[in-house]
Coordinates of C-alpha atoms in Angstrom, one line a residue:
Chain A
X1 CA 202.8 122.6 34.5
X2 CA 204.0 123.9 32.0
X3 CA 202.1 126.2 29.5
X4 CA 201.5 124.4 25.9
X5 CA 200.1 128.0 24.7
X6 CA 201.8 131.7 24.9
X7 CA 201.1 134.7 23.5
X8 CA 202.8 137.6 23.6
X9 CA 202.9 141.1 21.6
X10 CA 199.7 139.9 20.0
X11 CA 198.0 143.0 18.0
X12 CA 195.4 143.0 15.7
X13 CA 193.4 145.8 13.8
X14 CA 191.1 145.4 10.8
X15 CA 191.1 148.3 7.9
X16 CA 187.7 148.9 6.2
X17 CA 188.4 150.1 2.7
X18 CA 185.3 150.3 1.7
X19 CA 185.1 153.6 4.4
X20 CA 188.0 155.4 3.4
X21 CA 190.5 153.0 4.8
X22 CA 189.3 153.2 7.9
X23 CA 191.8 151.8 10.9
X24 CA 189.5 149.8 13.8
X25 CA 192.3 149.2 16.1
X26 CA 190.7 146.0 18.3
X27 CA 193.7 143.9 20.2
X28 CA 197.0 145.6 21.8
X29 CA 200.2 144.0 22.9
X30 CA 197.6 140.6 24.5
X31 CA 200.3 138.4 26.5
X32 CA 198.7 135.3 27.8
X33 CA 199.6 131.9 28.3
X34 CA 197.3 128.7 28.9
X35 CA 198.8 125.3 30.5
X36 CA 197.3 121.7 30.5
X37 CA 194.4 121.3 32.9
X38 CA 193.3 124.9 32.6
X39 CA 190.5 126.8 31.3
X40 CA 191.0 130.5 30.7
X41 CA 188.0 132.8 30.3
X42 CA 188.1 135.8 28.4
X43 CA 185.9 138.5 29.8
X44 CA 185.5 141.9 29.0
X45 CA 182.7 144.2 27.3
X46 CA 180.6 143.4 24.2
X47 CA 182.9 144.3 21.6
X48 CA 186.2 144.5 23.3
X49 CA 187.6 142.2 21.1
X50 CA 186.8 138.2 23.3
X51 CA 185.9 136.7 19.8
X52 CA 188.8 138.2 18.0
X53 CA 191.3 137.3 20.6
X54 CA 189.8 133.6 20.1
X55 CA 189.7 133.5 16.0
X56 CA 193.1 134.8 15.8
X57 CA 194.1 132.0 18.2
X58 CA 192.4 129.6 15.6
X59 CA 194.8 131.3 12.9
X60 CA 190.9 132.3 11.4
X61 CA 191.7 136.4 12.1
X62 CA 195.5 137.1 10.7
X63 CA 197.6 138.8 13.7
X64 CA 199.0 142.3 12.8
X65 CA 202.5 141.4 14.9
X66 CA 203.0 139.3 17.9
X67 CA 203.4 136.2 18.4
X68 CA 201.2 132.7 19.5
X69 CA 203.3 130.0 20.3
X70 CA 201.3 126.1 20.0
X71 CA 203.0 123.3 21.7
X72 CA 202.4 121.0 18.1
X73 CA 203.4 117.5 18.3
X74 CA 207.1 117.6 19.8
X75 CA 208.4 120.8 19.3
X76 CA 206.7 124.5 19.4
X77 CA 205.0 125.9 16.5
X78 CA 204.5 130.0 15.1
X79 CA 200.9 130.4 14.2
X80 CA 201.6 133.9 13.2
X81 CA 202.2 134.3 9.4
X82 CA 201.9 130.2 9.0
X83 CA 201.7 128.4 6.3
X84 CA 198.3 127.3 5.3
X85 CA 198.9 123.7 5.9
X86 CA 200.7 124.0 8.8
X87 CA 197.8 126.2 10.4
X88 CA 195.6 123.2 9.0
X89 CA 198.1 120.7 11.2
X90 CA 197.7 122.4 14.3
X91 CA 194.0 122.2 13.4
X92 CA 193.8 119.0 12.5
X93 CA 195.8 117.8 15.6
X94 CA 196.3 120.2 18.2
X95 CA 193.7 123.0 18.4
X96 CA 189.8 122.8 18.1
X97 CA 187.3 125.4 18.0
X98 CA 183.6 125.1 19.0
X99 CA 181.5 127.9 17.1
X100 CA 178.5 129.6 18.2
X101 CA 177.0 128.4 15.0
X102 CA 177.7 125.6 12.8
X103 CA 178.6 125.8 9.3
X104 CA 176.2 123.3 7.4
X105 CA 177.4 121.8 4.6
X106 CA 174.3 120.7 2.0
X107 CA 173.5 117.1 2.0
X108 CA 175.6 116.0 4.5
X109 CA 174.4 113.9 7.3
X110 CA 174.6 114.4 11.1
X111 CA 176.6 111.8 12.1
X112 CA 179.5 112.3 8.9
X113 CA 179.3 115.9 10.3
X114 CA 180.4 114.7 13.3
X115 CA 182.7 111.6 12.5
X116 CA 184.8 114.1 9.9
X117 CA 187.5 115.8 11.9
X118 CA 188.2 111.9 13.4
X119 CA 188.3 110.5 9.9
X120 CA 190.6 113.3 9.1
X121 CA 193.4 112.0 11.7
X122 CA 193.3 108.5 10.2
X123 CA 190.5 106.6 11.9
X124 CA 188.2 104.3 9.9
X125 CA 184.6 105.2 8.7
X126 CA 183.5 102.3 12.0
X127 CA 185.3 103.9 14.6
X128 CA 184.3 107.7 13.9
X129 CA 181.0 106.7 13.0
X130 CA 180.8 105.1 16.1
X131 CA 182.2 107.8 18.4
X132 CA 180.2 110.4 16.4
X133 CA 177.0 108.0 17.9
X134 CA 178.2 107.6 21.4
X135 CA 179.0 111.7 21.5
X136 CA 175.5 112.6 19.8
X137 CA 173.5 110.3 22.3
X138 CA 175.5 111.7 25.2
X139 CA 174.1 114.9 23.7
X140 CA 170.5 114.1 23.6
X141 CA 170.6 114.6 20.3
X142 CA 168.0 112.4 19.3
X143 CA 168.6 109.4 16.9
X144 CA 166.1 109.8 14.4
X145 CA 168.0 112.9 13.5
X146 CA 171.1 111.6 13.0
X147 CA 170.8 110.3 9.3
X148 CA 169.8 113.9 8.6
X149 CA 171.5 117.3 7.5
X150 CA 171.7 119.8 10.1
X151 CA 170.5 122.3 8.3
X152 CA 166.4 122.1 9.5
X153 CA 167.6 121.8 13.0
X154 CA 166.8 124.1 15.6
X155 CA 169.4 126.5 17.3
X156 CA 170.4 124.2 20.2
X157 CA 170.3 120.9 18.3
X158 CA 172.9 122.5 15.5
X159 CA 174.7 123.9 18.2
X160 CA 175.1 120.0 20.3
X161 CA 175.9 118.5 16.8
X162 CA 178.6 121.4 16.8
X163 CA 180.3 120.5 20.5
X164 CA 180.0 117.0 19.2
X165 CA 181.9 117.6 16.0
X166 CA 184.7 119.5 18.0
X167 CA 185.0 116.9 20.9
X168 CA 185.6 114.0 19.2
X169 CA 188.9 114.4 18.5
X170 CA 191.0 114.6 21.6
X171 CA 192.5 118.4 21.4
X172 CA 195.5 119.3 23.5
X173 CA 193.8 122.5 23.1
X174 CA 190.4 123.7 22.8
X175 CA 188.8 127.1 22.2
X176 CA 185.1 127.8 23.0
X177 CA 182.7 130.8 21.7
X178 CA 179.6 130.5 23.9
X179 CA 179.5 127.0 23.6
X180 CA 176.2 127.2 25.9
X181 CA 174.9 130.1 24.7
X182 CA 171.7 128.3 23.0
X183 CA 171.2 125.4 25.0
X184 CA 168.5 124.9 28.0
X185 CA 169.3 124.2 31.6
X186 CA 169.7 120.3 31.4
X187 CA 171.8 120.2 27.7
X188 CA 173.8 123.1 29.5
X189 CA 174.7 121.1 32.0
X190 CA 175.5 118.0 30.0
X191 CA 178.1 120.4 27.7
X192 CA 179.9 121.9 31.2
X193 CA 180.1 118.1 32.6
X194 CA 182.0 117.5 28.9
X195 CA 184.1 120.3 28.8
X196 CA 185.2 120.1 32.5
X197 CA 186.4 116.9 31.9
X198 CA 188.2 117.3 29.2
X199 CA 189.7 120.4 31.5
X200 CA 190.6 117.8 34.3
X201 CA 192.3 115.1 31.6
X202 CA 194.7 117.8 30.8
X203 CA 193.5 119.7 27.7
X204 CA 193.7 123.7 27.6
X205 CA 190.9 125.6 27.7
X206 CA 190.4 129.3 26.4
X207 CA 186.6 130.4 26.4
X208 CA 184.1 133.3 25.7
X209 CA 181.4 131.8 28.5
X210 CA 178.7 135.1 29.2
X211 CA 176.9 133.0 31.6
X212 CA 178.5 133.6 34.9
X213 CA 177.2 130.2 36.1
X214 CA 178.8 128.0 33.2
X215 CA 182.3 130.8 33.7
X216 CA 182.3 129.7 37.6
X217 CA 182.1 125.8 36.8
X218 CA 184.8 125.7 34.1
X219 CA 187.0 128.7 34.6
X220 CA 190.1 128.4 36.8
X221 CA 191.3 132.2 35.5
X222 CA 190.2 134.9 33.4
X223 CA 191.4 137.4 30.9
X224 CA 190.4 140.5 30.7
X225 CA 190.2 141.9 27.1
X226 CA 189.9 145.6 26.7
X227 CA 187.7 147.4 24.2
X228 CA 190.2 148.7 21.1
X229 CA 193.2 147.8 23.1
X230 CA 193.7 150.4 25.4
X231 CA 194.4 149.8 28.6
Chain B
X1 CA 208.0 116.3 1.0
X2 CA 208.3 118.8 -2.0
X3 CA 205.7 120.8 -4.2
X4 CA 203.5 118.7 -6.6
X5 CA 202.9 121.5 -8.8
X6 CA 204.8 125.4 -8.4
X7 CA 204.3 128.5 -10.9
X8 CA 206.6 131.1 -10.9
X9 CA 206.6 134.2 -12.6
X10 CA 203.5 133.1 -14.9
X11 CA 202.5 136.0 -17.4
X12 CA 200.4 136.1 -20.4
X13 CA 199.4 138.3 -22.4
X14 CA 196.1 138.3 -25.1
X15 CA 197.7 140.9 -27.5
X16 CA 198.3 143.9 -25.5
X17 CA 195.9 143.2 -22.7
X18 CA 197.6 141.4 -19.7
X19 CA 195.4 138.2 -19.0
X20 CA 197.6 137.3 -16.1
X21 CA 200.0 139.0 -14.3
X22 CA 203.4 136.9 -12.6
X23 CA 201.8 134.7 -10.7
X24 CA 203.6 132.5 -8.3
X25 CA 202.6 130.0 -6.1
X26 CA 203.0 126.3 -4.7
X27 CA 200.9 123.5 -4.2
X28 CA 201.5 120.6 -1.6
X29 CA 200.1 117.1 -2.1
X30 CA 196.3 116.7 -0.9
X31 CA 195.8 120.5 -1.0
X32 CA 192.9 122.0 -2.8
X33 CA 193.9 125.7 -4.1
X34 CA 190.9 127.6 -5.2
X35 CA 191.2 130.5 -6.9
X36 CA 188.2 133.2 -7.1
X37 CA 187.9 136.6 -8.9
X38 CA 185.1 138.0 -11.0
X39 CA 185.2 137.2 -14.8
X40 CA 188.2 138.7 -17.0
X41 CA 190.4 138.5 -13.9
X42 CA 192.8 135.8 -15.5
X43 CA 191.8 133.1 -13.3
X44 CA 190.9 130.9 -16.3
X45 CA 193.7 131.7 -17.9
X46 CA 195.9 130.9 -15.2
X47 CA 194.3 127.7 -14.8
X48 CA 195.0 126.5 -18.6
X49 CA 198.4 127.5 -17.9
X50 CA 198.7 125.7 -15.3
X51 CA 197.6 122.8 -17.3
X52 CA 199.8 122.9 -20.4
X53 CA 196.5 123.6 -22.5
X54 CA 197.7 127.8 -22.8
X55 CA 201.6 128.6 -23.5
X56 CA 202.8 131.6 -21.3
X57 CA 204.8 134.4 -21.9
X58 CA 206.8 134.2 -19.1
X59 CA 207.3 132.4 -16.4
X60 CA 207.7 128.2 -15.4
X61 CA 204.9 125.9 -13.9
X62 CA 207.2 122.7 -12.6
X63 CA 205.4 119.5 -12.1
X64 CA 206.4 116.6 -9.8
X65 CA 205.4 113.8 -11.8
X66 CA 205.4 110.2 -10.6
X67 CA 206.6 108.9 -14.0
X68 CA 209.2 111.3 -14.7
X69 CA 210.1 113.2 -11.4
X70 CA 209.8 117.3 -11.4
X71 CA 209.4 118.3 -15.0
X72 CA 208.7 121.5 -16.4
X73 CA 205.2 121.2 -18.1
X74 CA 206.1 124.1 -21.1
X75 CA 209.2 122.4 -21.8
X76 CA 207.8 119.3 -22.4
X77 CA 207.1 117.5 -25.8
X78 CA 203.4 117.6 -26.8
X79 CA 203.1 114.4 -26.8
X80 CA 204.5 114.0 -23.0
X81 CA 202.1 116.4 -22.3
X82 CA 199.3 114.5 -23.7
X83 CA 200.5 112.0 -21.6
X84 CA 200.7 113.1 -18.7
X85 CA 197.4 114.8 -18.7
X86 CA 195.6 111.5 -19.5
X87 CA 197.4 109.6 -16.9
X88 CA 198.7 111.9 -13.9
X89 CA 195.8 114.9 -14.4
X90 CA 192.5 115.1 -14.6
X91 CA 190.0 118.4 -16.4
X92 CA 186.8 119.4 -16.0
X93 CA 185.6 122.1 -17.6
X94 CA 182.4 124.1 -16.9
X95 CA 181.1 122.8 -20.1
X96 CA 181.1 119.0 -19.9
X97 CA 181.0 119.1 -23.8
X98 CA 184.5 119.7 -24.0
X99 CA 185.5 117.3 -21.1
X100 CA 183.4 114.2 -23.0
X101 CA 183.3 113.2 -26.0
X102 CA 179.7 113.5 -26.5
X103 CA 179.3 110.7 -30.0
X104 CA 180.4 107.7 -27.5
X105 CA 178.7 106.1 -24.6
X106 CA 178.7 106.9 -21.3
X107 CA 180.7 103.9 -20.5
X108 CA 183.0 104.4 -23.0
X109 CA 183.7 108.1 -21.5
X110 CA 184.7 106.4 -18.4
X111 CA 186.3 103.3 -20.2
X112 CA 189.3 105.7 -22.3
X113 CA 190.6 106.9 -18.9
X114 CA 191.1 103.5 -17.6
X115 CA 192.6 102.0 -20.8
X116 CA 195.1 105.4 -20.9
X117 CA 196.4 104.0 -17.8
X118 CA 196.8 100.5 -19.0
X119 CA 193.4 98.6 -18.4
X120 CA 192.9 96.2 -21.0
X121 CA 190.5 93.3 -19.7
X122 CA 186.7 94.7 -20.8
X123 CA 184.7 92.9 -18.4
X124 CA 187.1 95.1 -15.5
X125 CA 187.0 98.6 -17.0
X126 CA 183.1 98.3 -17.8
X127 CA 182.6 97.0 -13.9
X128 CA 184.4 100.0 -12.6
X129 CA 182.9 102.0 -15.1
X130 CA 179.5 100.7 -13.5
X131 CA 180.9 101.5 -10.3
X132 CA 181.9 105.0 -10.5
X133 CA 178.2 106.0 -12.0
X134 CA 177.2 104.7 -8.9
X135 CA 179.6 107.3 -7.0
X136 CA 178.3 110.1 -9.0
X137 CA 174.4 108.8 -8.7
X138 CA 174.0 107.9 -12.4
X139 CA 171.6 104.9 -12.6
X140 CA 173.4 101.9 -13.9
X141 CA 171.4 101.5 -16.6
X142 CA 172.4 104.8 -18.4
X143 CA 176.3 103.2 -19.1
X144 CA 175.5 102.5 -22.3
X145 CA 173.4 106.0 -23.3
X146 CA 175.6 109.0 -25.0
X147 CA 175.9 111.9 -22.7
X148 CA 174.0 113.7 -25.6
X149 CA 171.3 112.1 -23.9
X150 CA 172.0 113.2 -20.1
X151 CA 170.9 116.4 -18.4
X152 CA 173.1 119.3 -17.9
X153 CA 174.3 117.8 -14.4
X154 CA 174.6 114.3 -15.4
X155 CA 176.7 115.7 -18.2
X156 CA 178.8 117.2 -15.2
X157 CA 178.9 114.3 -12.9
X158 CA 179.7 112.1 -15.7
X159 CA 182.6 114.3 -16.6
X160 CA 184.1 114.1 -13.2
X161 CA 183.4 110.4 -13.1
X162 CA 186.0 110.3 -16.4
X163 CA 188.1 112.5 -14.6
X164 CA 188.3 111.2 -11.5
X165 CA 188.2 107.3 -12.8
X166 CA 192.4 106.7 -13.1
X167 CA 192.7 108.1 -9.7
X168 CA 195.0 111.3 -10.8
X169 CA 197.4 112.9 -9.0
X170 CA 196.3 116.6 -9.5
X171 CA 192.9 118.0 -10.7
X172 CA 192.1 120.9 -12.9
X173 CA 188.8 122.6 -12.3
X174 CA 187.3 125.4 -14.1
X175 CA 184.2 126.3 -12.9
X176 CA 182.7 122.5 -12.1
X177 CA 179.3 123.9 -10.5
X178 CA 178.6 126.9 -13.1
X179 CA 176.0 127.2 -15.1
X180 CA 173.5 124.4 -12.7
X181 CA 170.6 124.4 -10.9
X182 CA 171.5 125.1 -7.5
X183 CA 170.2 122.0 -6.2
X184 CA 172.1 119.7 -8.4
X185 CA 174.9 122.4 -7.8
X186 CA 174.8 120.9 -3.9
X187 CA 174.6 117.4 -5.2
X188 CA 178.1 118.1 -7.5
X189 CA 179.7 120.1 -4.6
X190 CA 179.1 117.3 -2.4
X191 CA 180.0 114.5 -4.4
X192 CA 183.1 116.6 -5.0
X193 CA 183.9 117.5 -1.3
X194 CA 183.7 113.2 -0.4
X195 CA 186.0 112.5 -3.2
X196 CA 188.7 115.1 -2.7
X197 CA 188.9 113.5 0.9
X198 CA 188.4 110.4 0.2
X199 CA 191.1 110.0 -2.9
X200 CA 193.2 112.5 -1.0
X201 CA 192.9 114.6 -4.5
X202 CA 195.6 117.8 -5.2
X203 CA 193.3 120.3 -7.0
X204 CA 193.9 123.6 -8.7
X205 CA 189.6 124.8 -9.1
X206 CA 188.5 127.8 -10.1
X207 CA 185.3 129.7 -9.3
X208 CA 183.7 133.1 -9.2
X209 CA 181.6 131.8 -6.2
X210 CA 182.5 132.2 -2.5
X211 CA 180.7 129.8 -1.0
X212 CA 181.9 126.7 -3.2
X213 CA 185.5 127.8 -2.8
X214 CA 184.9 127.8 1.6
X215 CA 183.3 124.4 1.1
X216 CA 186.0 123.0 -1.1
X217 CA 189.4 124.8 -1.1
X218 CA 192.3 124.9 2.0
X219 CA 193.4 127.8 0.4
X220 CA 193.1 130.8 -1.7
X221 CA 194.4 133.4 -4.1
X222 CA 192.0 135.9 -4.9
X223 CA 193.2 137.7 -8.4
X224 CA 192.0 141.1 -9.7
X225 CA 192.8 142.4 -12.9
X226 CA 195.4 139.2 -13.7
X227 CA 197.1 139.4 -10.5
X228 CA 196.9 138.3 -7.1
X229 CA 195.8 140.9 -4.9
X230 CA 195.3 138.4 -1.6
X231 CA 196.0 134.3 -0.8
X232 CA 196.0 132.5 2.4
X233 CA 193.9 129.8 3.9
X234 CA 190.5 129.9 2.7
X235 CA 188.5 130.8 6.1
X236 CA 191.1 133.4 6.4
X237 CA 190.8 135.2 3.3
X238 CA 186.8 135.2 3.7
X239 CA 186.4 136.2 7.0
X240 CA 189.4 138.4 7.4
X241 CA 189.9 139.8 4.6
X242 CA 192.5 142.3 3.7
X243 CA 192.6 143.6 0.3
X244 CA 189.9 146.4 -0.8
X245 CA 188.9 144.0 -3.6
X246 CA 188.7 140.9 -1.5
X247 CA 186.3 142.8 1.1
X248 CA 184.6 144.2 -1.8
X249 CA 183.6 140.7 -3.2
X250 CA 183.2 139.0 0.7
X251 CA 180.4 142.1 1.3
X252 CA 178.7 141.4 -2.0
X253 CA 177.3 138.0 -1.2
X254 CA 174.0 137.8 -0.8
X255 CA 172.8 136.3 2.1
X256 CA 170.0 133.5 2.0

């Protein structure tokens, strides 16, 4: 199969002015590419750079120099030095991101949380509202919640309304930071069953997974990432 | 598909202080630009600009309008720029005195948009009238009160009810949430945020606050001292951000 993301050259470094411009040198020449129907787990030391690598896959963290090449609707598409809206057309389309924590917007309910990114490709209030249901139930997120903001929920519920909001569109390509990381055993396993077969219908995967256990049932490689880029 | 709105080279000066330093930029249909600085860094001034209401020194803000095609707003007549502004823009000001006209009703706030853009029949402009105080959670039964008589962010809601009323093309905001209580402050942002993707709205807004420009903007320009020192998507300027003064203001937010 051909691989529908490649990076190559990628380097990133982050410059603290407010300490004497201060270099932090974090990713070095990454190469990697990811193909449909695998998951790729980046692995590596606390602070070698796994979320980094992941954000500046998202086009969140701007890439020094390199290159990451999308497979975006027909053709092949630079995310390094993008324009805004194309970076929010690969988003919108091609690549989504499931957070450790989920941004809450005031006064918005559960459910429109999770029905946005579908209305956003076009479908009707209905049918995203509808899928945002059948995705929070599948979640065991319960139902008297649904009408309600996020922002009282505890850690695992905001992070289920999270996976929710980033699975209902169907992404080519999908990018996970600990998307277990607060969850007990049983809504664990409910997320890896979800994610896995998302793998198996052909999306890419690239994950940060700490939890050997959830890395074993989705990974089918790894990456390592090494601390400040130096190999 | 082309620019709705480009500056190029946009310069003013306020004697021989620079307000605003060559400032170029586009904006694409359905995009919301924010742009954030502390006060005195132009951003205002850029913004009226923008909007015809300020003449520039230098530089050229073209317009695609759906009337007359690309037009180049400082070159126009004022009258075509009255025009325009009624019909293609809206404005809403941080004070909603200046966006209302406070000695008429609220209905009648709402009811000048429409009949700007042609509505004539009454019984129509005073329904939708009715129906867009719904949308901004103004009872019904204040249509016919002067805003005189509304609180600070009714005055507000209200304003971007008359703004928002003749569906415009692109949106001028200066400020909307300054100045409020932060819980009607929520209520305005979110109001806001549902109509911008709802109408599929092109805004320009301006705002000294972080966390209303990463709830409502796609992009940013971040300007210092009448320049821009930093602009790029929104979630990439605030969590990666590059210039000394943008990670100076990103470190100064409190945290709740």
């Amino acid at each position: 199969m051909q691989p529908i993301l490649r990076v190559a050259g990628l380097t990133k470094s982050f410059i603290v002015h407010a300490h004497g411009d201060l270099a932090l040198p974090v990713l070095k020449d990454v190469a990697l590419a990811v193909s449909p129907g695998e998951c790729l787990a980046l692995v590596g030391p606390s602070g070698a750079g796994k979320s980094t690598l992941l954000r500046s896959l998202y086009g969140n963290y701007r890439a020094d120099k390199g290159s990451i090449r999308v497979r975006h609707g027909e053709g092949w598409t630079e995310l390094v030095g993008a324009e805004p809206r194309t970076v929010l057309d690969i988003r919108r389309r091609t690549i989504g991101f499931v957070s450790q924590f989920l941004r809450v917007i005031p006064r918005v309910a559960t459910l429109d949380v999770v029905a946005e990114p579908l209305i956003g490709l076009g479908a009707s209030q209905q049918e995203a509202r509808d899928r945002a249901e059948f995705l929070l139930a599948l979640l065991n997120v319960p139902q008297r919640l649904w009408a309600l903001p996020p922002a009282t929920f505890s850690g695992g519920e905001q992070q289920r309304v999270n996976i929710a909001r980033s699975l209902i569109v169907d992404y080519p390509i999908l990018l996970l930071d600990e998307p277990t990381a607060s969850l007990d055993a049983g809504n664990r396993d409910r997320v890896i069953e979800m994610i896995a077969e998302r793998r198996n219908a052909g999306s890419a995967i690239v994950g940060i997974f700490h939890d050997i256990g959830v890395r074993d049932l989705l990974a089918n490689r790894v990456h390592e990432v090494v601390p400040g880029g130096v190999a | 598909m082309s620019p709705l709105l480009s500056a190029r080279g946009i310069t003013r000066y306020f004697g021989d202080r620079i307000a605003c330093r060559d400032v170029d930029f586009d904006l694409w249909p359905g995009e919301v630009l924010g742009v954030v600085g502390e006060s005195g860094s132009g951003k205002t001034t850029l913004l009226n600009c923008l909007a015809g209401r300020l003449a520039p020194d230098a530089g050229a803000v073209t317009y695609d309008s759906m009337a007359y095609g690309p037009v180049e707003v400082h070159a126009l007549s004022e009258a075509r720029r009255r025009l325009l502004s009624r019909t293609e823009w809206g404005f809403v000001s941080q004070d909603p005195r200046e966006g209302l006209r406070m000695g008429v009703s609220a209905g009648a706030n709402i009811g000048e948009r429409l009949m700007a853009v042609g509505a004539r029949h009454y019984g129509d402009i005073r329904h939708t009238a009715l129906d867009w105080l719904e949308r901004v959670e103004i009872a019904r039964d204040r249509l016919d009160d002067r805003p005189s008589a509304y609180s600070g962010g009714m005055r507000q809601r209200l304003q971007i009810a008359r703004n928002l009323v003749s569906s415009p093309r692109l949106v001028f905001m200066d400020e909307p949430t300054g100045g409020l209580d932060v819980s009607v402050q929520a209520r305005i942002l979110d109001l806001l945020r549902g109509l911008v993707n709802t109408l599929h709205l092109s805004a320009v807004l301006v705002t000294h606050d972080l966390g209303v420009a990463r709830l409502l903007t796609h992009r940013l320009m971040v300007m210092q001292g009448g320049a821009v020192v930093e602009h790029g998507l929104t979630d990439q300027v605030l969590d990666d951000p590059r210039h000394a003064y943008t990670q100076m203001l990103v470190a100064s937010i409190l945290p709740v």
